[in-house]
Each structure stands twice: as C-alpha cells, then as structure tokens.
Amino acid sequence: NGKSCNRDALGTKATLIVGQERFMREQVAANGFSSQSEHRLLWGLGNRAVPQVRIEIDWCGSGQVQTHTLDTARYHRFVQE
C-alpha cells in the first residue's frame, strides 16, 4: 500500500460496485473511536445479498486504478502494484 504517495495510502479512494450502485470510501488519517485510527475500509451491504461485488481502487498519487472482483462476507487486503 502507498508506494506512490505515503505509507498508509492516505487519500486512496475505493469504490464498491454492487449491481448499478456505487459506494465510495477514502482512506483518511484519523477515524474510529477516540482517534484509534482504524485503517480498514468497510461496507455494509444491507439487504443486497450478492455473492460477489467489484471494487475499484484509485491509489493516491499514481492515477492508477485497480479493479477486482471480490467475494462478499470476508476481509480482503490490497497492496499497490
């Protein structure tokens, strides 16, 4: 993560694509309870029971976008190429 900008990939944007809907999250320096700095990006799918979704990761500082297909109901780890 963060090869072209910073070690924690701050400013990287990830967009989850579920059918025709898009949900974006951005990696920020401080979030979580009492500034504990949770670095995971989480999405709740609610009643959208689908086995797979797509994600687009726009890495900070590179202009490079990675696209992946993900299984739902699990964690995934990404490293900038």
Short mmCIF file of N, CA and C in Angstrom, two decimals:
data_model
loop_
_atom_site.label_atom_id
_atom_site.label_comp_id
_atom_site.label_asym_id
_atom_site.label_seq_id
_atom_site.Cartn_x
_atom_site.Cartn_y
_atom_site.Cartn_z
N ASN A 1 0.83 -1.20 0.00
CA ASN A 1 0.00 0.00 0.00
C ASN A 1 0.87 1.25 0.00
N GLY A 2 0.40 2.29 -0.66
CA GLY A 2 1.04 3.60 -0.59
C GLY A 2 2.42 3.70 -1.19
N LYS A 3 2.70 3.07 -2.31
CA LYS A 3 4.03 3.17 -2.90
C LYS A 3 4.28 4.52 -3.55
N SER A 4 3.26 5.15 -4.11
CA SER A 4 3.46 6.40 -4.84
C SER A 4 3.12 7.64 -4.02
N CYS A 5 2.66 7.49 -2.79
CA CYS A 5 2.33 8.69 -2.02
C CYS A 5 2.80 8.58 -0.58
N ASN A 6 2.17 7.78 0.22
CA ASN A 6 2.54 7.67 1.62
C ASN A 6 2.32 6.26 2.11
N ARG A 7 2.94 5.93 3.20
CA ARG A 7 2.97 4.56 3.71
C ARG A 7 1.59 3.97 4.00
N ASP A 8 0.66 4.80 4.46
CA ASP A 8 -0.68 4.32 4.81
C ASP A 8 -1.70 4.51 3.70
N ALA A 9 -1.24 4.93 2.53
CA ALA A 9 -2.11 5.13 1.36
C ALA A 9 -3.23 6.14 1.64
N LEU A 10 -2.93 7.15 2.46
CA LEU A 10 -3.92 8.17 2.77
C LEU A 10 -4.32 8.90 1.51
N GLY A 11 -5.60 9.09 1.33
CA GLY A 11 -6.11 9.74 0.13
C GLY A 11 -6.54 8.76 -0.94
N THR A 12 -6.24 7.48 -0.76
CA THR A 12 -6.67 6.46 -1.71
C THR A 12 -8.19 6.31 -1.61
N LYS A 13 -8.85 6.21 -2.77
CA LYS A 13 -10.31 6.07 -2.80
C LYS A 13 -10.66 4.69 -3.33
N ALA A 14 -11.59 4.04 -2.66
CA ALA A 14 -12.06 2.72 -3.08
C ALA A 14 -13.56 2.81 -3.32
N THR A 15 -13.99 2.32 -4.47
CA THR A 15 -15.41 2.36 -4.82
C THR A 15 -15.91 0.93 -4.98
N LEU A 16 -16.89 0.56 -4.17
CA LEU A 16 -17.51 -0.75 -4.24
C LEU A 16 -18.68 -0.66 -5.21
N ILE A 17 -18.77 -1.61 -6.13
CA ILE A 17 -19.83 -1.60 -7.14
C ILE A 17 -20.71 -2.83 -6.92
N VAL A 18 -21.97 -2.57 -6.59
CA VAL A 18 -22.95 -3.64 -6.34
C VAL A 18 -24.09 -3.43 -7.33
N GLY A 19 -24.12 -4.23 -8.38
CA GLY A 19 -25.11 -4.02 -9.44
C GLY A 19 -24.87 -2.67 -10.10
N GLN A 20 -25.86 -1.78 -10.05
CA GLN A 20 -25.74 -0.44 -10.61
C GLN A 20 -25.37 0.61 -9.57
N GLU A 21 -25.24 0.21 -8.31
CA GLU A 21 -24.92 1.15 -7.23
C GLU A 21 -23.42 1.20 -6.97
N ARG A 22 -22.95 2.40 -6.59
CA ARG A 22 -21.53 2.62 -6.29
C ARG A 22 -21.42 3.26 -4.91
N PHE A 23 -20.49 2.72 -4.08
CA PHE A 23 -20.28 3.21 -2.72
C PHE A 23 -18.80 3.51 -2.55
N MET A 24 -18.45 4.76 -2.25
CA MET A 24 -17.04 5.17 -2.18
C MET A 24 -16.61 5.39 -0.73
N ARG A 25 -15.37 4.98 -0.44
CA ARG A 25 -14.72 5.25 0.84
C ARG A 25 -13.33 5.80 0.54
N GLU A 26 -12.83 6.66 1.42
CA GLU A 26 -11.49 7.23 1.26
C GLU A 26 -10.66 6.93 2.50
N GLN A 27 -9.42 6.54 2.29
CA GLN A 27 -8.50 6.28 3.41
C GLN A 27 -8.09 7.62 4.01
N VAL A 28 -8.39 7.81 5.30
CA VAL A 28 -8.09 9.06 5.98
C VAL A 28 -7.17 8.79 7.17
N ALA A 29 -6.54 9.84 7.67
CA ALA A 29 -5.54 9.70 8.73
C ALA A 29 -6.14 9.28 10.06
N ALA A 30 -7.27 9.83 10.43
CA ALA A 30 -7.83 9.52 11.75
C ALA A 30 -9.32 9.27 11.63
N ASN A 31 -9.72 8.08 12.02
CA ASN A 31 -11.14 7.78 12.18
C ASN A 31 -11.24 6.67 13.20
N GLY A 32 -12.43 6.41 13.65
CA GLY A 32 -12.61 5.40 14.68
C GLY A 32 -12.79 6.06 16.03
N PHE A 33 -13.12 5.27 17.00
CA PHE A 33 -13.40 5.76 18.34
C PHE A 33 -12.14 6.27 19.01
N SER A 34 -12.20 7.46 19.56
CA SER A 34 -11.11 8.05 20.33
C SER A 34 -9.79 8.09 19.56
N SER A 35 -9.89 8.39 18.28
CA SER A 35 -8.72 8.53 17.39
C SER A 35 -7.84 7.28 17.36
N GLN A 36 -8.46 6.11 17.35
CA GLN A 36 -7.69 4.87 17.30
C GLN A 36 -7.22 4.53 15.89
N SER A 37 -7.63 5.30 14.92
CA SER A 37 -7.16 5.19 13.54
C SER A 37 -7.35 3.80 12.93
N GLU A 38 -8.59 3.46 12.71
CA GLU A 38 -8.94 2.23 12.01
C GLU A 38 -8.59 2.39 10.53
N HIS A 39 -7.78 1.53 9.97
CA HIS A 39 -7.35 1.67 8.57
C HIS A 39 -8.13 0.78 7.61
N ARG A 40 -9.05 -0.03 8.12
CA ARG A 40 -9.87 -0.84 7.21
C ARG A 40 -10.97 0.02 6.62
N LEU A 41 -11.32 -0.26 5.39
CA LEU A 41 -12.48 0.37 4.75
C LEU A 41 -13.57 -0.70 4.72
N LEU A 42 -14.70 -0.41 5.34
CA LEU A 42 -15.77 -1.40 5.47
C LEU A 42 -17.03 -0.90 4.79
N TRP A 43 -17.77 -1.84 4.19
CA TRP A 43 -19.05 -1.56 3.58
C TRP A 43 -20.07 -2.55 4.13
N GLY A 44 -21.25 -2.08 4.46
CA GLY A 44 -22.36 -2.96 4.82
C GLY A 44 -23.29 -3.04 3.62
N LEU A 45 -23.64 -4.24 3.21
CA LEU A 45 -24.45 -4.41 2.01
C LEU A 45 -25.95 -4.45 2.30
N GLY A 46 -26.31 -4.49 3.57
CA GLY A 46 -27.73 -4.49 3.93
C GLY A 46 -28.46 -5.66 3.32
N ASN A 47 -29.56 -5.39 2.63
CA ASN A 47 -30.36 -6.47 2.04
C ASN A 47 -29.89 -6.84 0.63
N ARG A 48 -28.74 -6.36 0.23
CA ARG A 48 -28.18 -6.70 -1.09
C ARG A 48 -27.39 -8.01 -0.97
N ALA A 49 -28.08 -9.13 -0.96
CA ALA A 49 -27.43 -10.43 -0.78
C ALA A 49 -26.87 -10.90 -2.11
N VAL A 50 -25.61 -10.56 -2.36
CA VAL A 50 -24.94 -10.99 -3.59
C VAL A 50 -23.65 -11.72 -3.21
N PRO A 51 -23.26 -12.73 -3.97
CA PRO A 51 -22.05 -13.49 -3.63
C PRO A 51 -20.76 -12.75 -3.96
N GLN A 52 -20.81 -11.86 -4.96
CA GLN A 52 -19.61 -11.13 -5.37
C GLN A 52 -19.94 -9.69 -5.72
N VAL A 53 -18.94 -8.83 -5.54
CA VAL A 53 -19.03 -7.41 -5.90
C VAL A 53 -17.73 -7.03 -6.60
N ARG A 54 -17.71 -5.87 -7.20
CA ARG A 54 -16.48 -5.35 -7.79
C ARG A 54 -15.99 -4.18 -6.97
N ILE A 55 -14.67 -3.96 -7.00
CA ILE A 55 -14.10 -2.80 -6.32
C ILE A 55 -13.10 -2.13 -7.26
N GLU A 56 -13.12 -0.80 -7.26
CA GLU A 56 -12.14 0.00 -8.00
C GLU A 56 -11.33 0.76 -6.95
N ILE A 57 -10.01 0.62 -7.00
CA ILE A 57 -9.12 1.30 -6.05
C ILE A 57 -8.31 2.33 -6.81
N ASP A 58 -8.52 3.60 -6.48
CA ASP A 58 -7.80 4.72 -7.09
C ASP A 58 -6.70 5.13 -6.11
N TRP A 59 -5.49 4.60 -6.35
CA TRP A 59 -4.38 4.83 -5.43
C TRP A 59 -3.93 6.29 -5.45
N CYS A 60 -3.70 6.85 -4.28
CA CYS A 60 -3.27 8.24 -4.17
C CYS A 60 -1.93 8.45 -4.87
N GLY A 61 -1.81 9.56 -5.55
CA GLY A 61 -0.54 9.95 -6.15
C GLY A 61 -0.13 9.23 -7.41
N SER A 62 -0.89 8.21 -7.85
CA SER A 62 -0.43 7.46 -9.02
C SER A 62 -1.31 7.63 -10.24
N GLY A 63 -2.59 7.93 -10.04
CA GLY A 63 -3.52 7.99 -11.15
C GLY A 63 -3.88 6.61 -11.66
N GLN A 64 -3.40 5.58 -10.99
CA GLN A 64 -3.63 4.19 -11.37
C GLN A 64 -4.86 3.66 -10.65
N VAL A 65 -5.73 2.98 -11.39
CA VAL A 65 -6.93 2.38 -10.80
C VAL A 65 -6.86 0.87 -10.98
N GLN A 66 -7.00 0.15 -9.88
CA GLN A 66 -7.06 -1.31 -9.92
C GLN A 66 -8.51 -1.73 -9.78
N THR A 67 -8.92 -2.75 -10.52
CA THR A 67 -10.27 -3.29 -10.43
C THR A 67 -10.19 -4.77 -10.06
N HIS A 68 -11.00 -5.18 -9.09
CA HIS A 68 -11.01 -6.56 -8.63
C HIS A 68 -12.45 -7.01 -8.43
N THR A 69 -12.68 -8.32 -8.55
CA THR A 69 -13.95 -8.93 -8.17
C THR A 69 -13.73 -9.61 -6.83
N LEU A 70 -14.62 -9.34 -5.87
CA LEU A 70 -14.45 -9.83 -4.50
C LEU A 70 -15.61 -10.71 -4.08
N ASP A 71 -15.30 -11.73 -3.29
CA ASP A 71 -16.35 -12.48 -2.60
C ASP A 71 -16.81 -11.62 -1.43
N THR A 72 -18.10 -11.67 -1.15
CA THR A 72 -18.64 -10.89 -0.03
C THR A 72 -18.48 -11.67 1.28
N ALA A 73 -18.76 -10.99 2.38
CA ALA A 73 -18.73 -11.57 3.74
C ALA A 73 -17.33 -12.03 4.15
N ARG A 74 -16.32 -11.29 3.73
CA ARG A 74 -14.96 -11.57 4.17
C ARG A 74 -14.10 -10.33 4.02
N TYR A 75 -12.91 -10.37 4.62
CA TYR A 75 -11.96 -9.27 4.50
C TYR A 75 -11.02 -9.54 3.34
N HIS A 76 -10.57 -8.46 2.68
CA HIS A 76 -9.61 -8.54 1.59
C HIS A 76 -8.51 -7.54 1.86
N ARG A 77 -7.29 -7.85 1.46
CA ARG A 77 -6.15 -6.94 1.63
C ARG A 77 -5.58 -6.61 0.26
N PHE A 78 -5.30 -5.34 0.03
CA PHE A 78 -4.77 -4.89 -1.25
C PHE A 78 -3.45 -4.18 -1.05
N VAL A 79 -2.53 -4.39 -1.97
CA VAL A 79 -1.23 -3.74 -1.96
C VAL A 79 -1.06 -3.08 -3.33
N GLN A 80 -0.60 -1.84 -3.32
CA GLN A 80 -0.39 -1.12 -4.57
C GLN A 80 0.68 -1.81 -5.39
N GLU A 81 0.41 -2.01 -6.68
CA GLU A 81 1.37 -2.66 -7.58
C GLU A 81 2.36 -1.68 -8.13
#
